[in-house]
Short mmCIF file of C-alpha atoms in Angstrom, two decimals:
data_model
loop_
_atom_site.label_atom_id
_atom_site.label_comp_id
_atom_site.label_asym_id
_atom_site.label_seq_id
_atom_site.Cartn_x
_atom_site.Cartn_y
_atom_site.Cartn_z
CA UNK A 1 0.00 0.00 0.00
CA UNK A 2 2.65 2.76 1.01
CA UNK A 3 1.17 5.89 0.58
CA UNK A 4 3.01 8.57 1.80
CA UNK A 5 1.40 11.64 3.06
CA UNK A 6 1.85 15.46 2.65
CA UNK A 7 2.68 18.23 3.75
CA UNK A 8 -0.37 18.83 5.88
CA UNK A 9 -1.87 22.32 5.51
CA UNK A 10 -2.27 24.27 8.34
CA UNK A 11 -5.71 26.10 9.01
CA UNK A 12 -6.20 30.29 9.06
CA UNK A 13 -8.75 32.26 10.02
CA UNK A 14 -11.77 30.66 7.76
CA UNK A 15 -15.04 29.69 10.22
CA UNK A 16 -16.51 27.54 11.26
CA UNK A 17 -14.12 25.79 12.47
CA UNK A 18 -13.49 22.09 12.67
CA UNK A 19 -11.44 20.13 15.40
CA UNK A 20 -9.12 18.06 13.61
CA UNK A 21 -8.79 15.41 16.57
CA UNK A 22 -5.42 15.95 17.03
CA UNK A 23 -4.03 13.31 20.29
CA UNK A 24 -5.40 15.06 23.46
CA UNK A 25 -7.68 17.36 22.17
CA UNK A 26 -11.29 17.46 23.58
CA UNK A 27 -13.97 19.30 21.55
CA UNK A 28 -17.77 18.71 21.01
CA UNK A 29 -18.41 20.54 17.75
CA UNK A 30 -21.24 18.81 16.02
CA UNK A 31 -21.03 21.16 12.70
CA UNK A 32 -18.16 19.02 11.67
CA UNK A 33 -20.75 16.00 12.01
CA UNK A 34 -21.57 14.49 8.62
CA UNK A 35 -25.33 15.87 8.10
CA UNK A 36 -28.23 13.82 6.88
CA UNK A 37 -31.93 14.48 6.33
CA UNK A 38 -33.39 16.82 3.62
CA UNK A 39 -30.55 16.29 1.47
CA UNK A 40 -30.44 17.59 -1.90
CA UNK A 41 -27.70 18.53 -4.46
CA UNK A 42 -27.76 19.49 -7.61
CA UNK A 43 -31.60 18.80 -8.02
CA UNK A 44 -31.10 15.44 -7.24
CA UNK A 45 -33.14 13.95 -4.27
CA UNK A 46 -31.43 11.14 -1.68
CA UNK A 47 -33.79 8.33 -1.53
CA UNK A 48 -35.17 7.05 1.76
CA UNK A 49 -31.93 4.60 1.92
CA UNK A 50 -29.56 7.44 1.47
CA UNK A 51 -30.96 9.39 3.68
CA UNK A 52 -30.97 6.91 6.20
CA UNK A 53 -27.22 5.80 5.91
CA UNK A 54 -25.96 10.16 6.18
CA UNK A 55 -27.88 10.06 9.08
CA UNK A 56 -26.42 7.43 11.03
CA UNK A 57 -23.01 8.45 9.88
CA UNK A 58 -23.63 11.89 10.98
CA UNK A 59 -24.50 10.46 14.05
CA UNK A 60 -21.29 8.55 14.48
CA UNK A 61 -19.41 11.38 13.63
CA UNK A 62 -20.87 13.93 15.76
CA UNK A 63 -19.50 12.18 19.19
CA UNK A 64 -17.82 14.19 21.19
CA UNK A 65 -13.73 13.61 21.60
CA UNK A 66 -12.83 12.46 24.56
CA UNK A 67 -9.03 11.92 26.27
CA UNK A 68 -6.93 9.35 24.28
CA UNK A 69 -6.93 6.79 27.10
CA UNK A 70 -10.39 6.47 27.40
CA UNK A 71 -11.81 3.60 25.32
CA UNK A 72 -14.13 4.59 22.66
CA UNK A 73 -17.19 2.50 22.15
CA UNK A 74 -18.27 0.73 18.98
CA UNK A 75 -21.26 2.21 18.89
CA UNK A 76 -19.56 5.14 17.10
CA UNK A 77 -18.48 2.36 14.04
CA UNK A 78 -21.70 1.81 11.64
CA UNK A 79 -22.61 -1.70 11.07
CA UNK A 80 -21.58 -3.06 7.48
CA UNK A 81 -21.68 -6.65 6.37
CA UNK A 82 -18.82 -6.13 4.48
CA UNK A 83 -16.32 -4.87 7.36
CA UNK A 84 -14.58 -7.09 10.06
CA UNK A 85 -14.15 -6.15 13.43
CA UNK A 86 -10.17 -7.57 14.30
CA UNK A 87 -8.75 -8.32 17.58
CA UNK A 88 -5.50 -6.89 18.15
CA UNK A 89 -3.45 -9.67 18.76
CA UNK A 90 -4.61 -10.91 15.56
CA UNK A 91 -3.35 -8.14 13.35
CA UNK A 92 0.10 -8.28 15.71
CA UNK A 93 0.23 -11.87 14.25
CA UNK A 94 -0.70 -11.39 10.53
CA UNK A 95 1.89 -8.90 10.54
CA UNK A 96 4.82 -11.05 12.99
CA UNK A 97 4.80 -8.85 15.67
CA UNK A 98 4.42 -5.53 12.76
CA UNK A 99 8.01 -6.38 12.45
CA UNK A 100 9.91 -3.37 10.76
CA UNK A 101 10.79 -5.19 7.58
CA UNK A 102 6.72 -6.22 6.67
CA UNK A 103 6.49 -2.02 6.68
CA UNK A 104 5.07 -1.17 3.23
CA UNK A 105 4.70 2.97 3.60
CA UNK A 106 4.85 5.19 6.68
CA UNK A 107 2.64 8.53 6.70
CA UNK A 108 0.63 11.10 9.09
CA UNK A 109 -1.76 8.02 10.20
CA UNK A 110 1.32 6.14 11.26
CA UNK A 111 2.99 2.87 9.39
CA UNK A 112 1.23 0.26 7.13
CA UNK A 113 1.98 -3.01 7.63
CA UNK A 114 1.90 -6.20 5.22
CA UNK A 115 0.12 -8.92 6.79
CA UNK A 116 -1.70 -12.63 5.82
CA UNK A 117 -4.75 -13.96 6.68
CA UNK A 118 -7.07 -16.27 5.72
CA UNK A 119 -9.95 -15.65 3.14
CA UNK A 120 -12.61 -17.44 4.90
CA UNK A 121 -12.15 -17.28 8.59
CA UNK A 122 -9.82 -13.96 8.04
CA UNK A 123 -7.56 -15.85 10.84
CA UNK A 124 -3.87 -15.02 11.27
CA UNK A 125 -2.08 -17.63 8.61
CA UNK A 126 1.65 -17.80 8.02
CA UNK A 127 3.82 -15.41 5.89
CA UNK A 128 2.87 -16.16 2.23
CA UNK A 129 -0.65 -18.11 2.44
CA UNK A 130 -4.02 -16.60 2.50
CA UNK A 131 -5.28 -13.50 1.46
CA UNK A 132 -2.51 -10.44 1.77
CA UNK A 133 -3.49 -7.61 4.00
CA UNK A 134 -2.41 -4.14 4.32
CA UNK A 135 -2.85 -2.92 7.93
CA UNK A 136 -2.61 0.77 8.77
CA UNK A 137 -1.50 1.22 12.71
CA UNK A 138 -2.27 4.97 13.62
CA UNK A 139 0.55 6.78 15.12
CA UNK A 140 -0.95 7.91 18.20
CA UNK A 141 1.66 11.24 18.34
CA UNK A 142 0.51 11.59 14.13
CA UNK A 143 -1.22 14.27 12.49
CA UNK A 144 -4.68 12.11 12.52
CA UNK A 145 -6.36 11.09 15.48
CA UNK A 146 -9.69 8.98 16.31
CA UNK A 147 -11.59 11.32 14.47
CA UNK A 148 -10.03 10.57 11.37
CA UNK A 149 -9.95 7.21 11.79
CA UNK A 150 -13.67 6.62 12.59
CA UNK A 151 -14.47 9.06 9.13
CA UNK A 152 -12.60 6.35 7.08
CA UNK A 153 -14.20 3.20 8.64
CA UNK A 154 -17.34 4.55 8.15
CA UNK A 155 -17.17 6.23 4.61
CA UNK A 156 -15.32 3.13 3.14
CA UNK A 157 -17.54 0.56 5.37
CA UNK A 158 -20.40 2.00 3.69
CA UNK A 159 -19.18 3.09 0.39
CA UNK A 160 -18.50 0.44 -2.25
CA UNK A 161 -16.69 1.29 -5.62
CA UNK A 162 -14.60 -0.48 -7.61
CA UNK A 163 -11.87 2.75 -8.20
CA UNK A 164 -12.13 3.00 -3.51
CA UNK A 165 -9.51 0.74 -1.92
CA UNK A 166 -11.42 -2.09 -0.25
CA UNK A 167 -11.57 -1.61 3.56
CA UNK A 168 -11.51 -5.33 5.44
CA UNK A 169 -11.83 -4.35 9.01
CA UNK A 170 -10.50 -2.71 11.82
CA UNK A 171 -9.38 -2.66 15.33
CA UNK A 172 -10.64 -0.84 17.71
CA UNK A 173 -9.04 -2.33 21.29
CA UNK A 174 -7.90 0.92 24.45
CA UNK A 175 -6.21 2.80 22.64
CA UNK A 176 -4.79 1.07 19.88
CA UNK A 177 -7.09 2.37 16.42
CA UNK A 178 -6.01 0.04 12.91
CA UNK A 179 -7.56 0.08 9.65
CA UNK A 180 -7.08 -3.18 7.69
CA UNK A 181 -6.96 -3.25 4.04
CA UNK A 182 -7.16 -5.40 0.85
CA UNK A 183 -3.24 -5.26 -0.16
CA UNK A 184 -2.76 -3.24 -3.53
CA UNK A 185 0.58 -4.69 -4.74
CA UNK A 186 1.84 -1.90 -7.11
CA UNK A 187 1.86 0.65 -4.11
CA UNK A 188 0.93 4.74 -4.66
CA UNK A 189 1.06 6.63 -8.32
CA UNK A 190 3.71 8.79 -6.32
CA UNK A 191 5.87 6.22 -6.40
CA UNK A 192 6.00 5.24 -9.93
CA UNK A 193 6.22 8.96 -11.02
CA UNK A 194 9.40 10.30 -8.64
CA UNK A 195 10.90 7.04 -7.25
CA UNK A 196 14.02 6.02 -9.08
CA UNK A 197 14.94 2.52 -8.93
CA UNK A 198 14.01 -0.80 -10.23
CA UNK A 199 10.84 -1.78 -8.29
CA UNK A 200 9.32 1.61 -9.88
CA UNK A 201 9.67 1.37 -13.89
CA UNK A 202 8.49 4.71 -15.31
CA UNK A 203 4.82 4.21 -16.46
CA UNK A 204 4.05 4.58 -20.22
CA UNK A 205 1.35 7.18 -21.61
CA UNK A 206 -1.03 4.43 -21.80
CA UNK A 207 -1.11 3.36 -18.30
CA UNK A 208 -1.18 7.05 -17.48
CA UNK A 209 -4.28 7.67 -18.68
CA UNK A 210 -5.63 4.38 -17.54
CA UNK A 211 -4.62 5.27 -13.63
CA UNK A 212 -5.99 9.18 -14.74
CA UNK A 213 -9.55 7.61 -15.55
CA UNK A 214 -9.70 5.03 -12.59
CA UNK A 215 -8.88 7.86 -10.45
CA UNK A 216 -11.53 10.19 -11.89
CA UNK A 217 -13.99 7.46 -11.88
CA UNK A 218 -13.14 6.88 -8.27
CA UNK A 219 -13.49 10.84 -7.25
CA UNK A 220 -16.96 11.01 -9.86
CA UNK A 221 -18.80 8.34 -7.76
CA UNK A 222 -17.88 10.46 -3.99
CA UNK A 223 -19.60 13.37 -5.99
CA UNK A 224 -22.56 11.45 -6.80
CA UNK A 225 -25.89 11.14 -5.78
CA UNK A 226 -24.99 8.31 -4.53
CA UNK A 227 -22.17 9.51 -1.68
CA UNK A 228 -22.41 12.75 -2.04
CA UNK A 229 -18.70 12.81 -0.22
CA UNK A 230 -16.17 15.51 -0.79
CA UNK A 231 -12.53 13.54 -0.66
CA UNK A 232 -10.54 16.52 0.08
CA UNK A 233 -7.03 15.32 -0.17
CA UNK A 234 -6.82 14.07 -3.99
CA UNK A 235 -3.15 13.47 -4.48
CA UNK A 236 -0.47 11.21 -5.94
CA UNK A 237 0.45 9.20 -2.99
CA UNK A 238 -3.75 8.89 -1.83
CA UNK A 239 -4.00 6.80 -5.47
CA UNK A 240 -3.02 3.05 -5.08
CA UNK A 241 -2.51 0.76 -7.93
CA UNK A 242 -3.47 -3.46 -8.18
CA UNK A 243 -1.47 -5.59 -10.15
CA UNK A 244 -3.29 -4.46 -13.27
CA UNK A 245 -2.60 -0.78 -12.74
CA UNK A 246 -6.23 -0.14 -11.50
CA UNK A 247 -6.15 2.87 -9.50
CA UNK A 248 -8.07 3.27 -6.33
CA UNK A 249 -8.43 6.32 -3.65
CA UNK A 250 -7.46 5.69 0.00
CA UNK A 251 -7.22 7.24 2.88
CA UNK A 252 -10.44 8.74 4.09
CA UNK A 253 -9.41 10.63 7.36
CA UNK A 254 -10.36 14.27 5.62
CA UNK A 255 -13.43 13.10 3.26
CA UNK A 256 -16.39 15.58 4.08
CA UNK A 257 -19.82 15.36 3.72
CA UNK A 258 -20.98 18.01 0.28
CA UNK A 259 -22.95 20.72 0.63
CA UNK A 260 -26.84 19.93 1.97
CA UNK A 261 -30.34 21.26 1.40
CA UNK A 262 -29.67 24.93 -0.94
CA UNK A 263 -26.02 25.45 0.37
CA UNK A 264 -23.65 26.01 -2.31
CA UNK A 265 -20.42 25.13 -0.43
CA UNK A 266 -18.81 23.44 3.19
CA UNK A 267 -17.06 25.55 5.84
CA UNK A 268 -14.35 24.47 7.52
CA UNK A 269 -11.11 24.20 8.47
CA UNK A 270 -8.77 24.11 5.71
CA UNK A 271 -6.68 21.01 5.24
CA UNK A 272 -5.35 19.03 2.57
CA UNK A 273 -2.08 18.90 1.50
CA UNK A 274 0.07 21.99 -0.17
CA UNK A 275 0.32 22.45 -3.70
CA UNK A 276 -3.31 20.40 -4.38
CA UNK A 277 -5.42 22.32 -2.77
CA UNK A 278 -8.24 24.85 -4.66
CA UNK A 279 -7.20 28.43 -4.34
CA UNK A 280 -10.77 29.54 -3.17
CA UNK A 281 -10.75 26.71 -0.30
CA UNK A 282 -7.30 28.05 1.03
CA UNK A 283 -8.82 31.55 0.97
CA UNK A 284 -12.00 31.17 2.23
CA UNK A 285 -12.58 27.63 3.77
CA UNK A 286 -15.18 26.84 1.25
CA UNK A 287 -15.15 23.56 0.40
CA UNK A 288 -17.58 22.53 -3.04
CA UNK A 289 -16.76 19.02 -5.36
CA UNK A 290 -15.23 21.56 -8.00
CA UNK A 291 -12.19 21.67 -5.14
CA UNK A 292 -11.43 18.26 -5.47
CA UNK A 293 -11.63 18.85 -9.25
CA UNK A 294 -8.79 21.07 -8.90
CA UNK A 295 -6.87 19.39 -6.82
CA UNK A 296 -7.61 16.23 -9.76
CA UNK A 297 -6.17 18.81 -12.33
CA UNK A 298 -3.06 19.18 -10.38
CA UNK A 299 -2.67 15.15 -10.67
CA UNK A 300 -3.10 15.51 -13.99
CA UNK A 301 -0.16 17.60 -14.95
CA UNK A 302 2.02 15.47 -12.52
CA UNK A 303 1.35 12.66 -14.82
CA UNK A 304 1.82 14.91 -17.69
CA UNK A 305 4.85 16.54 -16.48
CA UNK A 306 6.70 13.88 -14.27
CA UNK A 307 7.54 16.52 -11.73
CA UNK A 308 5.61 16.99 -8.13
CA UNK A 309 3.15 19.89 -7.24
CA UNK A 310 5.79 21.66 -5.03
CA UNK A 311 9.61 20.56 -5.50
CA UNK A 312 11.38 22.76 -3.05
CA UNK A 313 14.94 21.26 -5.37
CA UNK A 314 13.89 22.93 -8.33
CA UNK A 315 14.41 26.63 -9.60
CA UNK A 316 12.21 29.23 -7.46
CA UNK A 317 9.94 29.89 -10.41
CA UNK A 318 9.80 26.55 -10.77
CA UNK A 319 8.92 25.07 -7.10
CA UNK A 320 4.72 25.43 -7.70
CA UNK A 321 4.06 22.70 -10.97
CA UNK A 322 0.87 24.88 -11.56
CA UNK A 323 2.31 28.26 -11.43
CA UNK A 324 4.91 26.95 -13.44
CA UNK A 325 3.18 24.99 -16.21
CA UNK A 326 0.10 27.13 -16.57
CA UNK A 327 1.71 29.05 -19.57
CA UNK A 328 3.12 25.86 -21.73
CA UNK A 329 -0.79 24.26 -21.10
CA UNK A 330 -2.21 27.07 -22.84
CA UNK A 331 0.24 26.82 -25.34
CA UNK A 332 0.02 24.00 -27.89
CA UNK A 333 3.29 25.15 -29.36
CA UNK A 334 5.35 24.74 -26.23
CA UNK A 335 3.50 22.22 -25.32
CA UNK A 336 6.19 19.44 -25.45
CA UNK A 337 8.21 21.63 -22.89
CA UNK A 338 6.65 20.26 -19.70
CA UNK A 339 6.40 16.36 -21.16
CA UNK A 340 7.63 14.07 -19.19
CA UNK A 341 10.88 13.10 -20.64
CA UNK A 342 10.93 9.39 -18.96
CA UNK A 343 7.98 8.90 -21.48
CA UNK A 344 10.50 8.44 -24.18
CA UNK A 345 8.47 10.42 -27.18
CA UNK A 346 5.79 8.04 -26.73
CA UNK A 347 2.42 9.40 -26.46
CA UNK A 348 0.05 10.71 -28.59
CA UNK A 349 0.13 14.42 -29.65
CA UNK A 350 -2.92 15.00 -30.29
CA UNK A 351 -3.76 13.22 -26.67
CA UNK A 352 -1.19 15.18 -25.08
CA UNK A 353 -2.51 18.40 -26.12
CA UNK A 354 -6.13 16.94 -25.42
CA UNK A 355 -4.93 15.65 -21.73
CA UNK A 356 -3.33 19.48 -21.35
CA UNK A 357 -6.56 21.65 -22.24
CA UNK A 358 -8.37 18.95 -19.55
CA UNK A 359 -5.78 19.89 -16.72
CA UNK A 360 -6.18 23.60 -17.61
CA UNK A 361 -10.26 23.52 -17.33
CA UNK A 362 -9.82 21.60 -14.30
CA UNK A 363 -7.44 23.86 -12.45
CA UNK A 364 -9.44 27.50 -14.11
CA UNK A 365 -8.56 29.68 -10.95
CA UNK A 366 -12.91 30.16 -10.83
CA UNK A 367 -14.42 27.27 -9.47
CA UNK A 368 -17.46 27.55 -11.47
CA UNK A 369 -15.46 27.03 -14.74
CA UNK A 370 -13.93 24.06 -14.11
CA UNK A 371 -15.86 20.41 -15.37
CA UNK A 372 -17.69 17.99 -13.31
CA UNK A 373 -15.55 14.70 -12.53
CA UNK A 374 -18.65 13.44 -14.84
CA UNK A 375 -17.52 15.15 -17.27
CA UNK A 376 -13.81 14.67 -16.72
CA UNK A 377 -14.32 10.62 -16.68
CA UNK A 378 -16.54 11.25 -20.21
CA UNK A 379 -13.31 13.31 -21.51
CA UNK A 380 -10.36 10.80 -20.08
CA UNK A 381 -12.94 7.59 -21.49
CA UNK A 382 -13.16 9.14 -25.20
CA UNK A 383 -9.81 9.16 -24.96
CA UNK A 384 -8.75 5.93 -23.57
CA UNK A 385 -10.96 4.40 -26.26
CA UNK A 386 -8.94 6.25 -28.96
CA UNK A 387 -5.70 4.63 -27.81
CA UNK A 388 -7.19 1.04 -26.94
CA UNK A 389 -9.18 0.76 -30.43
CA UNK A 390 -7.61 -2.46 -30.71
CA UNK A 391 -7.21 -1.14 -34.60
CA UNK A 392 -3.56 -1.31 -34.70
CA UNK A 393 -3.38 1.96 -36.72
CA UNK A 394 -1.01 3.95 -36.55
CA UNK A 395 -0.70 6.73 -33.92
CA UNK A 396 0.67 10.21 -34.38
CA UNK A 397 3.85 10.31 -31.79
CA UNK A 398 5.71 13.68 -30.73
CA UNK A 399 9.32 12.76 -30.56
CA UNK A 400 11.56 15.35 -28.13
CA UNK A 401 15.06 15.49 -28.71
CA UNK A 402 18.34 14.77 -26.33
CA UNK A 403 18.01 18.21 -25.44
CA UNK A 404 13.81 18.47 -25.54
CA UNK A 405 14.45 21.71 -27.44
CA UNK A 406 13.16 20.20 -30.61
CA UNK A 407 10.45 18.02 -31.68
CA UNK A 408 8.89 16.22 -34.71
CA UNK A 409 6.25 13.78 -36.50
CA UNK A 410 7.09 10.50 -36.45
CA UNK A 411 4.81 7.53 -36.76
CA UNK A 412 5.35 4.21 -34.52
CA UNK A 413 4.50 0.51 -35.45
CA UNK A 414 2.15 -1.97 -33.52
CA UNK A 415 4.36 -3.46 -31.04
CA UNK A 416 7.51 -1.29 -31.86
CA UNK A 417 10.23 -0.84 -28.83
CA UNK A 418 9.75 2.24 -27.47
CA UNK A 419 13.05 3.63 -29.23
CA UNK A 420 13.66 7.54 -30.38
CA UNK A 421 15.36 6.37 -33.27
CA UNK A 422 13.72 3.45 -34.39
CA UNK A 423 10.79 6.10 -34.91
CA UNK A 424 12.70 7.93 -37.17
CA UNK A 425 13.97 5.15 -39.34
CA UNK A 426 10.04 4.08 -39.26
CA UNK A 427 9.28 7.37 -40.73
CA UNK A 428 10.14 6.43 -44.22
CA UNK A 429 8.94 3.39 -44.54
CA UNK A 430 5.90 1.37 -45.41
CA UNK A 431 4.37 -0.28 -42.67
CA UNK A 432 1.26 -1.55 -44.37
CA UNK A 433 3.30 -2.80 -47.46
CA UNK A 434 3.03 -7.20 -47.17
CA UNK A 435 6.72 -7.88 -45.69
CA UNK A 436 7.76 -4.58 -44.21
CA UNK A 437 10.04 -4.99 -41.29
CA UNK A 438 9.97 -3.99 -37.83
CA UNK A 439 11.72 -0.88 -37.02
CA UNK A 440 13.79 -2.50 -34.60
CA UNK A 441 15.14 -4.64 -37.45
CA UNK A 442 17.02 -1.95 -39.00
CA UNK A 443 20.39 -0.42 -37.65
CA UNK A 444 20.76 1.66 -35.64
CA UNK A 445 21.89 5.63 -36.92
CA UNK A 446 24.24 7.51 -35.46
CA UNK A 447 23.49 11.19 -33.23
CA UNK A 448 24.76 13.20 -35.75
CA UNK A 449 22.69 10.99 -38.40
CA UNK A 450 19.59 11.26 -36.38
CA UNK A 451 20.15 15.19 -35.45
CA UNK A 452 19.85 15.90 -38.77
CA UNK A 453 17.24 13.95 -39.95
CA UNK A 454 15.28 16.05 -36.70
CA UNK A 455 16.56 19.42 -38.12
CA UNK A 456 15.17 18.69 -41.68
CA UNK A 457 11.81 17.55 -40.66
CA UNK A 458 9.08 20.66 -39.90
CA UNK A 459 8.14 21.42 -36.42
CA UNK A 460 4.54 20.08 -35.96
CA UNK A 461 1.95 23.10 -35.86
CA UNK A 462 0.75 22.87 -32.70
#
């Protein structure tokens, strides 16, 4: 699992309020309760059922706080048939004793765990058998506290979506507080976009998009009629991939209830995570689905880009990815600037330029001009079904040189290594004539060969 947590962002002077259940503290503000009853968004009506299950999560959440050594009841933990209630010597088995080296991610909950259990009795089994468990141990000196932890039992006990991270169970035993997990081998997008090393191979334009969609698919069903659920801390290392590269959001600690009855907005306390939060929530607490649209958008150009939302290593005008990229998105002529350069020339222009005016709409600095994650899941799908047409056509590549200061057409074959030059050799030839070759069959040219084959060939009109 592994996902490592932000920068958390501190709150100003926005009201109401909201106690963030820090270790110790010992409020009983019920406007941070989740709210149920005369529901409506959007012109869309909650049916009896809905209604029924905001209630008794508001009422869950709306428990006062109370010292960190006195044992919380149960009662606070909605019922769902589809969430086990662990023992704690049980996880402290499945995971040998949480020894350090079955650690999969550490964060501002605390450290995740790999553990094993069984599938049918979900008893402790031995290392390697049974079904593979990720268990999340909150750090009781972390940024979350119980509050936190009882929002994301009861949002993912009683939400069910294929793009949400499966929640098994929990513990809930004095004051030890787990969350147990189905295991999502392929850890957090963050890692396979700025880890270096050979567990994290750089992800292709293809699987890009596919994560992209999952994830929007993922944030379009909180936004529904359906959940009505504001996720509030959409980012890179909140996104956890299976072994097919299906993405999934965890880590429910900050999800709010959306706006109720003819409210247009949340208030509270601002938090999130730096460089993904809306502009207009930092300012003014106001919290509306368009803000995790935004913060979507900023995801977005990190898989475009390849570079984080705030890299403190980089130039000064360089250290906010928004700020910074805002100007090449808008231009389709310097659009191949920002690429990422570990994609290796191979993605489609026309769905790089396509991908680019989505993460502009989505991060417009006005809320109310940025798309629905409807609509953003109907934009990434079109697109998706472009690239997987199962055709084999050719698609149009843009091809960045050594020093990304130049680019050109090229056209790549079904199956072809992704390899600069073989695209450039595959320019001239054939590929639909009977017994054309493989560009990887042909040698090799040399850099100065290859530079000036770039030079002669027009810049694409972007």
């Amino acid at each position: 699992m592994g996902n490592c947590w932000g920068t958390k962002i501190s709150s100003h002077n926005v009201s109401p309020a909201c106690p963030s259940s820090a270790a110790g503290s010992n409020n009983n503000n019920k406007q941070c309760a989740r709210r149920g009853g005369g529901r409506k968004a959007g012109g869309l009506t909650l049916s009896a059922s809905q209604h029924s299950r905001s209630s008794r999560v508001s009422a869950a959440l709306s428990m006062p706080n109370s010292n960190p050594a006195t044992p919380r009841s149960e009662d606070e933990i909605l019922q769902s048939a589809n969430v086990r209630s662990f023992t704690f010597n049980e996880l402290r088995t499945s995971t040998r004793n949480f020894r350090p080296d079955s650690v999969l991610g550490e964060g501002g909950f605390g450290s995740v765990f790999k553990g094993w259990i069984d599938e049918n009795t979900f008893a402790p089994t031995r290392p390697g058998t049974g079904m593979v468990i990720a268990v999340k141990k909150l750090n009781q000196e972390g940024f979350q506290g119980h509050r936190e932890w009882l929002a994301e039992v009861n949002y993912l006990g009683q939400l069910s979506h294929p793009n949400l991270v499966k929640l098994v169970g929990y513990c809930l035993e004095d004051e030890q507080r787990l969350l147990v997990y189905e295991f999502m081998p392929r850890g957090s997008l963050e890692n396979h976009l700025f880890r270096r090393g050979s567990h994290f191979q750089p992800l292709s334009w293809n699987l890009r998009m596919k994560v992209a969609l999952g994830a929007a698919k993922g944030l379009a069903f909180l936004h529904s009629d359906k959940a009505k659920v504001i996720y509030r801390d959409f980012k890179t290392s909140n996104v956890l991939l299976d072994s097919n590269y299906n993405a999934k959001l965890s880590d429910f600690g900050l999800a709010k209830d959306g706006p109720t009855g003819d409210k247009s907005h949340v208030s509270t306390r601002v938090m999130g995570t730096y460089g993904y939060a809306a502009p207009e929530y930092l300012a003014t607490g106001h919290l509306t689905a368009k803000s995790d649209v935004y913060s979507f958008g900023v995801v977005l150009l990190e898989l475009l880009s390849g570079r984080r939302a705030l890299d403190k290593n980089r130039p000064s005008s360089e250290h906010n990815l928004v700020d910074w990229a805002r100007p090449y998105l808008s231009s389709k002529r310097r659009l191949f600037r920002i690429l990422d350069a570990r994609l290796g020339g191979q993605y489609s222009l026309s769905g790089a330029r396509r991908v680019a005016a989505l993460a502009l709409q989505c991060l417009s600095r006005d809320s109310r001009n940025r798309p629905t994650m409807d609509q953003v899941v109907a934009s990434l799908q079109q697109l998706t079904d472009a690239v997987d047409d199962g055709s084999g056509t050719q698609k149009q590549l843009l091809v960045v040189g050594s020093g990304g200061h130049r680019s050109s057409r090229s056209r790549r074959y079904p199956n072809s290594p992704p390899d600069v030059y073989h695209q450039v050799v595959a320019r001239n030839l054939n590929l639909n004539a009977p017994g054309a070759k493989s560009a990887a069959h042909h040698r090799r040219p040399s850099p100065a060969t290859t530079r000036r084959r770039l030079s002669a060939s027009p810049l694409p009109e972007l």
